[in-house]
XYZ file of C-alpha atoms in Angstrom:
745
model
C -0.218 0.047 -0.109
C 1.197 3.345 -0.993
C 1.592 5.841 1.889
C 1.450 9.634 1.414
C 4.586 11.397 0.635
C 4.066 14.145 3.497
C 4.403 11.693 6.118
C 7.445 11.384 7.973
C 9.737 8.451 8.249
C 8.834 8.263 11.980
C 5.395 7.879 10.619
C 5.607 5.328 8.105
C 7.607 3.384 10.443
C 4.894 3.318 13.175
C 2.508 2.778 10.182
C 4.233 -0.181 8.466
C 5.719 -1.939 11.749
C 4.861 -5.387 12.493
C 1.507 -6.032 15.263
C 3.670 -6.015 18.419
C 3.496 -4.363 21.749
C 4.386 -1.234 20.980
C 5.130 2.712 23.012
C 4.815 5.142 20.619
C 5.915 8.401 22.802
C 4.429 11.694 20.596
C 5.298 15.065 21.151
C 3.220 18.020 21.499
C 1.715 18.457 17.729
C 3.395 15.423 16.174
C 0.570 14.663 14.102
C -0.334 11.387 15.825
C -3.563 11.285 14.952
C -3.364 10.838 11.371
C -0.597 8.166 11.868
C -2.719 6.023 13.689
C -5.760 6.597 11.167
C -2.867 5.378 8.425
C -1.745 2.641 11.027
C -5.182 1.622 11.405
C -5.748 1.205 7.381
C -2.223 -0.192 6.826
C -3.774 -2.996 8.966
C -7.047 -3.525 7.252
C -4.892 -3.795 4.285
C -2.203 -6.644 5.423
C -5.861 -8.572 6.108
C -6.403 -7.856 10.049
C -10.190 -8.610 10.944
C -11.939 -5.075 11.710
C -13.892 -6.937 14.207
C -10.531 -8.193 15.725
C -9.376 -4.725 15.879
C -10.208 -2.057 19.154
C -9.322 1.740 19.499
C -9.534 3.080 22.514
C -9.765 7.001 23.127
C -9.810 9.020 26.515
C -12.927 10.518 26.088
C -16.126 11.188 23.903
C -14.227 14.221 21.977
C -11.165 12.409 21.445
C -13.465 9.416 19.779
C -15.789 11.590 17.696
C -12.317 13.502 16.267
C -10.432 10.040 15.701
C -13.816 8.517 14.002
C -13.671 11.406 11.428
C -9.784 11.215 10.444
C -10.413 7.616 9.919
C -12.827 8.030 7.702
C -11.199 10.263 5.654
C -8.203 8.521 5.553
C -9.441 5.369 4.626
C -12.408 7.367 2.338
C -12.447 5.171 -1.209
C -10.606 2.598 0.432
C -14.026 0.198 0.664
C -13.111 -1.386 4.058
C -15.116 -1.485 7.147
C -13.911 0.166 10.009
C -13.068 -1.244 13.546
C -14.534 -0.183 16.900
C -13.618 3.278 18.061
C -14.229 3.248 22.017
C -13.972 5.020 24.700
C -12.614 3.549 28.203
C -16.088 4.192 29.832
C -17.924 2.877 26.648
C -16.022 -0.709 26.955
C -16.414 -0.591 30.723
C -20.196 -0.241 30.291
C -20.567 -3.142 27.735
C -18.515 -5.694 30.481
C -20.335 -4.255 33.141
C -24.210 -5.495 31.393
C -22.007 -8.743 30.551
C -20.965 -9.398 34.157
C -24.568 -8.840 35.002
C -26.190 -11.478 33.040
C -23.488 -13.948 34.404
C -24.701 -12.892 38.175
C -21.025 -11.462 39.315
C -22.654 -7.807 39.567
C -26.202 -6.883 40.659
C -28.522 -5.468 38.174
C -28.742 -1.785 37.919
C -31.025 1.066 36.156
C -30.488 2.356 32.749
C -30.992 5.689 33.800
C -27.301 6.676 34.510
C -27.037 8.550 37.808
C -26.415 12.479 36.370
C -24.153 14.971 37.831
C -26.893 16.909 38.840
C -28.528 13.443 40.782
C -24.867 12.749 41.997
C -24.646 16.423 43.572
C -27.444 16.821 44.963
C -26.476 13.514 46.895
C -23.283 14.837 47.821
C -24.784 17.897 49.393
C -26.984 15.853 51.656
C -24.463 13.592 52.701
C -21.719 16.971 53.720
C -24.490 18.448 55.540
C -25.144 15.162 57.325
C -21.612 13.511 57.949
C -19.508 16.967 58.227
C -18.275 18.245 61.689
C -19.986 21.086 63.428
C -17.349 23.817 63.179
C -18.090 23.663 59.144
C -21.657 23.784 58.977
C -21.789 27.895 57.873
C -18.892 27.395 55.861
C -20.938 24.828 54.317
C -24.049 26.275 54.012
C -22.077 29.651 52.218
C -19.997 27.861 50.320
C -22.688 24.893 48.631
C -20.515 24.843 45.436
C -17.175 24.224 46.834
C -18.160 21.349 49.045
C -20.196 19.631 46.939
C -17.417 19.664 43.832
C -14.703 18.517 46.663
C -17.277 15.559 47.399
C -18.032 14.383 43.984
C -14.368 14.601 42.853
C -13.444 12.674 46.324
C -15.997 10.217 45.113
C -14.387 10.141 41.439
C -10.787 10.306 42.641
C -11.429 6.691 44.596
C -13.124 4.984 41.729
C -9.859 5.847 39.971
C -7.665 3.397 41.759
C -8.107 0.092 43.676
C -6.952 1.844 46.841
C -9.427 1.984 50.066
C -11.034 5.731 50.427
C -8.834 5.999 53.408
C -5.781 6.036 51.450
C -6.836 8.457 48.789
C -7.714 10.836 51.705
C -4.268 10.748 52.925
C -2.670 11.129 49.409
C -4.744 13.972 48.258
C -3.191 15.960 51.519
C -6.753 16.885 52.771
C -6.908 18.791 56.149
C -8.102 16.581 59.483
C -11.580 18.972 59.397
C -12.389 17.142 56.152
C -12.168 13.735 57.361
C -15.915 12.974 56.837
C -15.426 12.449 53.136
C -14.615 9.122 54.020
C -17.738 8.230 55.323
C -19.112 9.966 52.828
C -17.762 7.669 50.538
C -18.858 4.671 51.712
C -22.526 6.417 52.254
C -22.757 7.471 48.777
C -22.150 4.005 47.803
C -24.506 2.416 50.333
C -27.071 4.788 49.136
C -26.400 4.089 45.149
C -26.325 0.040 45.784
C -29.635 0.390 47.564
C -31.188 2.454 44.543
C -29.322 0.020 41.959
C -27.878 3.145 40.263
C -24.058 3.632 38.492
C -22.455 6.698 37.579
C -19.962 7.719 34.866
C -17.136 6.642 37.077
C -18.479 3.277 38.143
C -18.824 2.122 34.225
C -14.814 0.983 34.640
C -15.108 0.928 38.647
C -17.317 -1.685 39.292
C -16.344 -3.914 36.592
C -12.657 -3.706 36.945
C -13.186 -4.642 40.489
C -15.364 -7.407 39.438
C -12.898 -8.532 37.431
C -9.704 -8.300 39.724
C -11.727 -10.002 42.798
C -13.190 -13.220 40.383
C -10.286 -14.877 38.491
C -13.283 -16.902 36.549
C -13.834 -13.317 35.030
C -10.535 -12.563 34.100
C -10.575 -15.420 31.351
C -14.216 -14.249 30.523
C -13.321 -11.151 29.152
C -9.686 -11.763 27.601
C -8.114 -12.599 24.296
C -11.510 -11.409 22.336
C -9.222 -8.898 20.387
C -6.117 -9.216 18.046
C -4.862 -5.441 18.259
C -5.723 -3.044 20.478
C -4.517 0.628 19.943
C -4.655 3.098 23.029
C -4.667 6.899 22.638
C -3.371 9.873 25.220
C -2.040 6.885 27.579
C 0.016 9.541 29.838
C -3.652 10.345 30.858
C -4.405 6.620 32.193
C -5.015 6.080 35.981
C -4.890 2.606 37.460
C -8.088 1.722 36.743
C -7.964 1.944 33.006
C -4.573 0.195 33.140
C -5.839 -2.405 34.921
C -8.666 -2.893 32.421
C -6.829 -2.732 29.293
C -4.459 -5.559 30.620
C -7.762 -7.855 31.249
C -8.992 -7.160 27.816
C -5.598 -7.688 25.923
C -4.985 -11.272 28.126
C -1.856 -12.956 26.082
C -3.488 -12.627 22.713
C -3.888 -8.972 21.845
C -0.890 -7.041 20.571
C -1.135 -3.533 22.002
C 0.023 -0.133 21.030
C -0.008 2.693 23.413
C 0.434 6.311 22.161
C 1.141 9.209 24.500
C 3.745 11.714 25.896
C 4.630 11.157 29.387
C 5.978 15.039 29.388
C 2.763 15.849 29.509
C 1.203 13.912 32.593
C -0.500 16.816 33.864
C -3.748 15.422 35.622
C -2.489 13.718 38.167
C -5.043 14.979 40.656
C -7.548 12.840 38.671
C -5.167 9.922 39.149
C -2.838 9.935 35.978
C 0.561 9.000 36.658
C 3.416 8.998 33.973
C 4.426 5.543 35.301
C 2.089 3.843 33.342
C 3.440 4.640 30.267
C 7.211 5.373 31.266
C 7.347 1.724 33.398
C 4.089 -0.615 33.958
C 3.095 -0.845 30.628
C 6.722 -2.588 29.349
C 6.680 -4.508 32.867
C 3.532 -5.844 31.928
C 3.627 -6.428 28.085
C 6.523 -8.139 27.623
C 9.019 -5.719 26.420
C 7.366 -3.647 24.203
C 9.092 -1.667 20.833
C 9.616 1.916 21.585
C 9.006 4.148 19.006
C 8.637 7.957 18.444
C 7.218 10.755 16.700
C 9.600 13.366 17.691
C 8.469 15.974 14.874
C 6.356 18.739 15.759
C 3.988 20.155 13.236
C 2.762 23.285 15.791
C 5.505 25.431 16.579
C 9.636 26.381 15.109
C 12.860 26.168 16.611
C 13.170 28.517 18.861
C 10.196 27.118 21.122
C 11.581 23.533 20.312
C 14.659 24.618 22.032
C 13.080 26.036 24.881
C 10.914 23.115 25.680
C 13.774 20.513 25.277
C 15.885 22.654 27.970
C 13.150 22.532 30.493
C 12.069 19.252 30.526
C 14.932 17.348 29.911
C 15.934 18.353 33.816
C 13.227 15.613 34.875
C 14.545 12.360 36.047
C 13.284 9.115 34.576
C 11.441 10.344 31.348
C 12.182 8.847 28.049
C 14.862 10.629 26.355
C 12.496 11.856 23.038
C 13.420 15.755 22.066
C 10.824 17.495 20.384
C 12.045 19.030 16.884
C 10.329 21.440 14.639
C 9.524 19.975 11.523
C 10.139 22.265 8.106
C 6.863 23.177 7.381
C 6.188 24.475 11.110
C 6.028 28.385 11.632
C 8.836 30.370 12.886
C 7.353 30.695 16.501
C 9.037 33.630 17.906
C 9.612 33.771 21.718
C 9.897 36.812 24.336
C 10.843 36.801 27.839
C 9.657 40.232 29.200
C 11.037 41.244 32.498
C 8.110 42.876 34.485
C 7.224 44.200 38.203
C 3.958 44.353 36.979
C 2.132 41.275 34.894
C -1.156 43.017 34.179
C 0.784 46.410 32.986
C 2.940 44.069 30.150
C -0.337 42.086 29.450
C -2.143 44.799 28.195
C 0.526 46.384 26.600
C 0.894 43.489 24.630
C -2.791 42.980 23.575
C -3.158 46.780 22.767
C -0.134 46.347 20.673
C -2.371 43.693 18.444
C -5.553 44.138 15.708
C -8.482 42.630 17.479
C -8.386 39.717 15.823
C -5.342 38.598 17.103
C -6.240 39.251 20.710
C -9.168 36.867 19.673
C -6.267 34.401 18.526
C -4.388 34.743 21.898
C -4.463 33.145 25.329
C -3.272 33.819 28.452
C -2.810 31.031 30.638
C -2.480 30.923 34.497
C -1.093 27.760 36.789
C -3.731 28.863 39.521
C -6.791 31.271 38.585
C -6.119 34.060 41.537
C -3.402 34.864 38.927
C -5.947 36.402 36.689
C -7.608 38.757 39.317
C -5.137 41.982 38.515
C -5.112 41.059 34.686
C -8.782 40.704 34.387
C -9.655 44.134 36.254
C -6.683 45.684 34.300
C -8.475 44.641 31.075
C -11.638 46.067 32.139
C -10.480 49.064 33.269
C -8.788 49.337 29.893
C -12.084 47.978 27.627
C -9.959 45.153 26.219
C -12.358 42.016 25.410
C -12.037 38.939 26.971
C -13.187 35.438 27.751
C -12.824 33.402 30.940
C -13.517 29.654 30.059
C -14.986 28.983 33.650
C -16.820 30.745 35.823
C -17.989 34.522 35.585
C -14.578 35.803 36.816
C -12.709 38.301 39.544
C -15.379 40.603 40.397
C -18.270 37.779 40.972
C -16.303 35.730 43.489
C -17.309 35.807 47.176
C -13.732 37.292 48.364
C -14.076 40.548 45.815
C -17.662 40.613 46.880
C -17.093 40.899 50.647
C -14.726 43.230 50.264
C -16.599 45.473 47.770
C -19.428 45.165 50.884
C -16.792 46.560 53.206
C -15.835 49.357 50.841
C -19.738 50.466 50.297
C -19.963 50.074 54.073
C -17.036 52.677 54.499
C -18.170 54.930 51.586
C -21.341 55.920 53.289
C -23.408 54.282 50.353
C -25.458 51.579 52.434
C -28.337 54.641 53.271
C -29.264 54.372 49.612
C -29.903 50.838 49.465
C -32.619 48.453 49.971
C -32.816 47.141 53.462
C -32.658 43.968 51.686
C -29.387 44.406 49.990
C -28.331 46.261 53.334
C -28.818 42.365 54.929
C -26.795 40.690 52.287
C -24.206 43.044 52.574
C -24.209 42.465 56.783
C -24.004 38.476 55.975
C -21.007 39.070 53.547
C -19.238 41.247 56.501
C -20.176 38.779 58.696
C -18.803 35.816 57.347
C -15.617 37.004 55.717
C -13.958 36.263 58.424
C -16.349 34.221 59.835
C -17.618 35.678 63.322
C -18.266 32.324 64.876
C -22.290 32.405 64.934
C -24.634 29.655 63.729
C -26.861 30.239 60.950
C -29.979 31.534 62.715
C -27.903 33.689 64.769
C -25.998 34.918 61.721
C -29.211 36.339 60.110
C -30.478 38.003 62.998
C -27.509 39.828 63.144
C -27.532 40.479 59.717
C -31.154 41.588 59.915
C -30.694 43.829 62.680
C -27.628 45.784 61.201
C -29.922 46.170 57.814
C -32.209 48.461 59.524
C -29.687 51.333 60.053
C -28.268 52.949 57.412
C -24.851 53.657 58.882
C -22.798 53.653 62.120
C -22.713 49.753 62.096
C -19.438 50.094 64.324
C -21.279 51.479 66.923
C -24.306 48.885 66.975
C -21.710 45.830 66.946
C -20.053 47.294 70.001
C -23.373 47.985 71.760
C -24.211 44.223 71.936
C -24.247 42.327 74.991
C -21.081 40.639 74.710
C -21.329 38.723 77.806
C -24.552 36.660 76.343
C -22.213 35.425 73.537
C -19.982 32.350 73.070
C -16.409 33.856 73.802
C -14.992 33.159 70.563
C -18.162 34.756 68.816
C -18.007 37.543 71.353
C -14.032 38.119 70.467
C -14.459 38.540 66.820
C -17.632 40.582 66.785
C -15.647 43.099 69.106
C -12.924 43.016 66.590
C -15.267 43.717 63.669
C -16.931 46.924 65.417
C -13.222 48.069 66.404
C -11.882 47.644 63.168
C -15.092 49.103 61.302
C -14.777 52.006 63.758
C -11.113 52.863 63.249
C -11.617 52.461 59.096
C -14.116 55.392 59.742
C -12.192 57.374 61.145
C -9.410 57.352 58.656
C -8.905 59.377 55.189
C -7.036 56.606 53.518
C -7.010 55.288 49.714
C -9.216 52.143 48.912
C -6.088 49.856 49.187
C -5.035 50.984 52.240
C -8.229 50.456 54.008
C -8.721 46.829 52.941
C -5.272 46.333 53.658
C -5.907 47.354 57.504
C -9.343 45.617 57.500
C -7.576 42.614 56.303
C -4.405 43.148 59.073
C -6.841 43.934 62.321
C -9.208 41.249 61.458
C -6.832 38.359 60.992
C -8.652 37.490 57.359
C -6.171 35.261 56.262
C -6.062 33.144 59.509
C -9.854 32.847 59.235
C -9.803 32.057 55.369
C -7.216 29.477 56.570
C -8.814 27.817 59.010
C -11.845 26.693 57.120
C -9.963 25.832 53.921
C -10.076 22.288 52.579
C -6.880 22.239 51.444
C -3.371 24.606 51.447
C -4.165 25.013 47.728
C -8.032 26.456 48.025
C -6.520 28.407 51.113
C -3.674 30.204 48.976
C -6.306 30.588 45.799
C -8.721 32.048 48.336
C -6.265 34.479 49.702
C -4.192 35.098 46.263
C -7.520 36.509 45.171
C -7.962 38.885 47.864
C -4.247 40.182 47.378
C -4.562 40.553 43.608
C -7.450 42.664 44.210
C -6.296 44.611 47.114
C -3.208 45.385 45.293
C -5.255 46.470 42.122
C -7.013 48.821 44.185
C -3.670 49.777 45.690
C -1.994 50.704 42.320
C -5.217 52.793 41.169
C -4.326 55.159 44.568
C -8.221 56.310 44.691
C -10.154 56.943 47.251
C -13.041 54.760 48.743
C -15.927 56.292 47.067
C -14.017 56.668 43.588
C -13.241 53.120 44.193
C -16.734 52.204 44.386
C -17.868 53.914 41.590
C -14.652 51.959 39.347
C -15.835 49.035 40.668
C -19.349 49.368 39.777
C -18.421 49.625 36.307
C -16.190 47.186 35.879
C -18.812 44.927 37.392
C -21.420 46.213 34.762
C -18.689 45.773 31.899
C -18.119 42.175 33.045
C -21.610 41.072 32.712
C -21.278 41.467 29.097
C -21.178 38.687 27.172
C -18.468 38.612 24.974
C -17.976 36.956 21.407
C -13.880 37.940 21.104
C -11.495 38.753 23.176
C -8.247 37.008 24.623
C -9.011 33.779 26.433
C -8.171 33.647 30.070
C -7.886 30.313 30.813
C -5.746 27.776 33.403
C -3.058 25.410 31.985
C -4.705 22.423 33.142
C -7.386 23.335 31.307
C -5.526 23.548 27.830
C -3.974 19.952 27.181
C -4.623 19.317 24.085
C -5.275 23.136 22.527
C -3.495 25.346 20.506
C -3.357 29.278 19.946
C -1.459 31.213 17.436
C -0.151 33.525 20.644
C 0.070 32.242 24.184
C 1.089 34.655 26.911
C 2.562 32.840 30.203
C 2.556 35.489 33.458
C 3.867 34.509 36.843
C 6.903 32.718 36.248
C 8.164 33.208 39.682
C 8.503 30.496 42.663
C 5.072 31.297 44.066
C 3.606 29.812 41.077
C 6.003 27.867 39.138
C 6.538 25.123 40.631
C 3.567 25.789 43.016
C 3.907 24.477 46.212
C 1.492 25.861 48.910
C 1.658 23.347 51.286
C 4.996 24.119 53.279
C 7.981 21.214 52.617
C 5.891 20.027 49.630
C 8.968 20.796 46.933
C 9.990 17.450 46.715
C 11.720 15.923 43.514
C 7.970 14.548 42.043
C 6.175 17.758 42.591
C 9.184 20.095 40.781
C 8.791 17.971 37.620
C 5.324 17.503 37.680
C 5.077 21.407 37.796
C 7.754 21.213 35.130
C 5.556 19.330 32.699
C 3.013 21.682 33.449
C 5.104 24.758 31.934
C 6.151 22.163 29.079
C 2.797 21.972 28.102
C 1.829 25.630 28.502
C 4.336 26.563 26.426
C 4.035 24.153 23.457
C 0.279 25.110 23.013
C 1.766 28.443 21.122
C 2.533 28.445 17.163
C 3.727 31.328 16.463
C 4.350 33.536 19.341
C 5.356 32.900 23.046
C 5.449 35.168 25.812
C 7.232 34.575 29.471
C 6.508 37.029 31.816
C 9.471 36.961 34.460
C 9.621 39.352 37.532
C 12.492 41.305 38.179
C 13.998 40.115 41.539
C 17.042 42.933 42.114
C 20.333 41.878 43.715
C 18.646 40.913 47.112
C 16.306 37.468 47.357
C 13.023 37.811 48.583
C 12.803 34.865 51.196
C 9.054 34.366 50.900
C 9.186 33.770 47.035
C 6.965 36.178 46.448
C 8.871 37.921 43.582
C 11.732 35.696 42.778
C 12.021 34.492 39.277
C 11.103 30.760 38.764
C 13.849 28.300 38.877
C 12.619 26.739 35.203
C 13.638 30.114 33.747
C 17.187 29.362 34.241
C 16.455 25.672 32.751
C 15.075 27.299 29.840
C 18.627 28.612 28.318
C 16.052 31.939 27.096
C 19.376 33.707 25.136
C 20.631 29.884 23.618
C 17.368 29.192 22.444
C 16.636 32.553 20.667
C 20.198 32.564 19.076
C 20.519 29.043 17.890
C 16.675 29.245 16.706
C 17.496 32.476 14.825
C 20.436 30.814 12.807
C 18.044 27.881 11.679
C 15.818 30.040 10.517
C 17.469 32.347 8.478
C 20.612 30.016 7.279
C 21.682 28.990 3.674
C 21.452 25.275 2.376
C 25.521 25.190 2.015
C 25.686 26.254 5.854
C 26.787 23.071 8.247
C 28.679 24.793 10.682
C 26.904 27.643 13.299
C 29.095 29.681 15.399
C 27.481 31.101 18.472
C 28.532 33.939 20.821
C 26.817 31.555 23.610
C 27.835 28.819 25.600
C 26.167 25.713 24.172
C 24.527 23.011 26.160
C 23.909 19.350 25.198
C 20.472 19.823 24.326
C 21.560 22.532 21.877
C 24.544 20.465 20.274
C 21.848 17.166 19.768
C 19.254 19.253 18.058
C 22.050 21.055 15.889
C 23.067 17.588 15.090
C 19.520 16.630 13.883
C 19.248 19.446 11.369
C 22.633 18.369 10.029
C 24.634 21.231 11.631
C 28.008 21.501 13.765
C 27.111 23.540 16.428
C 30.461 25.684 17.819
C 30.703 27.725 20.951
C 32.075 27.394 24.458
C 31.083 24.742 26.741
C 28.616 25.009 29.839
C 28.921 22.837 32.827
C 25.409 22.200 32.062
C 24.323 18.981 34.023
C 20.474 17.329 33.046
C 19.346 16.389 36.565
C 21.113 18.662 38.721
C 21.674 17.426 42.427
C 20.230 19.564 45.235
C 22.478 22.489 46.296
C 23.131 21.384 49.511
C 24.408 18.353 47.981
C 27.672 20.199 47.003
C 30.788 20.517 49.795
C 30.699 24.597 48.881
C 27.632 27.135 48.453
C 27.120 30.656 47.898
C 24.074 32.834 49.736
C 22.936 35.690 48.252
C 23.313 37.560 51.755
C 25.768 35.780 53.711
C 28.370 34.887 50.932
C 30.536 31.937 50.660
C 30.220 28.620 52.881
C 30.898 25.181 53.447
C 28.028 22.579 53.928
C 28.428 20.871 57.332
C 25.552 18.217 57.378
C 21.757 18.148 56.699
C 18.403 16.363 58.467
C 15.712 14.986 56.541
C 14.357 18.651 56.394
C 17.277 21.309 56.920
C 21.071 21.809 56.395
C 24.015 23.423 58.031
C 26.618 25.898 56.522
C 29.791 27.506 57.855
C 30.033 30.317 56.487
C 33.742 31.173 55.765
C 32.876 34.966 58.081
C 32.944 31.863 60.842
C 29.629 31.992 61.294
C 27.122 28.890 61.146
C 23.629 28.798 60.306
C 20.671 26.177 59.611
C 18.651 26.375 56.629
C 15.337 25.016 55.478
C 15.527 23.112 52.735
C 12.471 23.943 51.079
C 13.305 27.466 49.932
C 17.329 26.543 49.693
C 16.816 27.348 46.048
C 15.586 30.974 46.257
C 19.148 32.373 47.912
C 21.583 29.651 47.198
C 23.796 28.828 44.494
C 26.897 26.446 44.340
C 30.496 28.088 44.788
């Protein structure tokens, strides 16, 4: 069978390979869908029966896309096509078979909807959560329901007990009720003979795992199985594949372990990196290393970054000759929002709509979104309503409204809602009925709420509630006497009420606490930069909120990196390349090697979404280290070798055909040499002392501190190390933040 000339040698080798167990590592934008479709056409032409060939896709959208591609590739070939299934549809078929065989109880054909699951999760949350969380649960129903349903699904992605999964996720002890919630939900579901989307895999795999006769029943029905996006596989999916394949089927899995970013759903790179090879008899390894999405500059950046991860497959992504010349820019900035606005205002409106701003966490978007609104730059958000509609911003806006003297013009019902927001942020410790009564009492008065609060009979209240209400009253009184900017007033309120501690005390995880606190901080900093009074701020925020309520058809997209897997844009802007966000590790002492590797993969995925332009926003740090990591450039920035990648990319884009030697003024790396060799180029430049996998700084005998200077490492414990400096002084440092202020000497 003749193959199209546009297919690369790598693609043709994969398409025409013998039917054996195979792992294909496919870099971002490598045309793997096209390759798999031609592979199936080739196998059918070789006489393989379509009913003995199974294609498993990650989700329905991927299945539909692949089905269209396969129909296009086989058009006119007059062949029957194999089954293309998602994991869940395959699991549901087995589930029904096991019911017929008597291994599982019958279930209703009406699959549980998300609404039904959420309602039951809400009922169980209110029933099982401890008393100290009940008010928070009533206020933040959506968050708690999503937590409960997410925990149920996460348990069902593995064979581990719910208690083990709870510990792995790092939830706080306040939320230990989730374990009981999982078991109660399962009891309710089974008593009503209902199954969820997750149960389509969980129940049949558990049944197979516990009943050896079922393993014989499901295995060896297929000769060939092809699986896409295997880097996103979790334990349940991996086990199902093994059971279906048995000893007969030859299995090909395709994916990119460097793009494993869904660990929070149970995906782990080890399934494609090692587990498959261990369980499928040393498979053939093949690669799709050419990207058709981005050019040399971006490919070099991505390679330099990702090769710092240990235990990965040694595959470099390489720009195919037909790809566009992707430009890369690194912007040193003290204010990401200002830089983003400057970039967007330099683009025509059509280019703005073809651009994406990608964040590590949603709270990063707050000052940028507010700046876009103030400059009337159109934008879209692919989740939620945006910063001005968050309860954090709503509560602080209510405070400003009270301080600005506007409540007197508000209806009493609106004043009651405003009072509720203030009494819950931070929460004053009253139960819901008592809190509502107090809010209703305050709403009767158009002003002087500080006096109303301080006139309460504190002896009649629980001690904690009395203390917090008194603090709130005193804080409002002090703020009412000051004539400060809106930003300064909010900053004083946060400090006086110990707001951040209140947020942390009730948060589900360290991550969710930091997300809320960063949202508050971003909002306050925005107002501080405006440096306007409270009345002006209220008017400004009302105007922005009215603008944000308008539905935008175009404009730049605001999204998180996790939501953009498999997508691409001509222009991508990545703000926040600083230690606070990349790598993101809000839990103190949690920066393990695995976590940093995961964050490095996330940045790799974010960068490789761009096809024409990539903008990296890096903080300017000055000479003095910031020990809190607030505005310290990410360690990943140095790993990119930006100047070298840009210089070599420029040379490759502009070289003449007869040029075979490239001389650069930059020190070259092993990665850049390998990249150039594949282009048929000899690269010359000063060698750099590069280690692909650098060890921790405390593993070196001599180190250099940004403040104390050079010294000798004297010893270490699990979490700290000791340095004796050349001035004779000895100090002990935490390993968690060592990278911020130490360098090897």
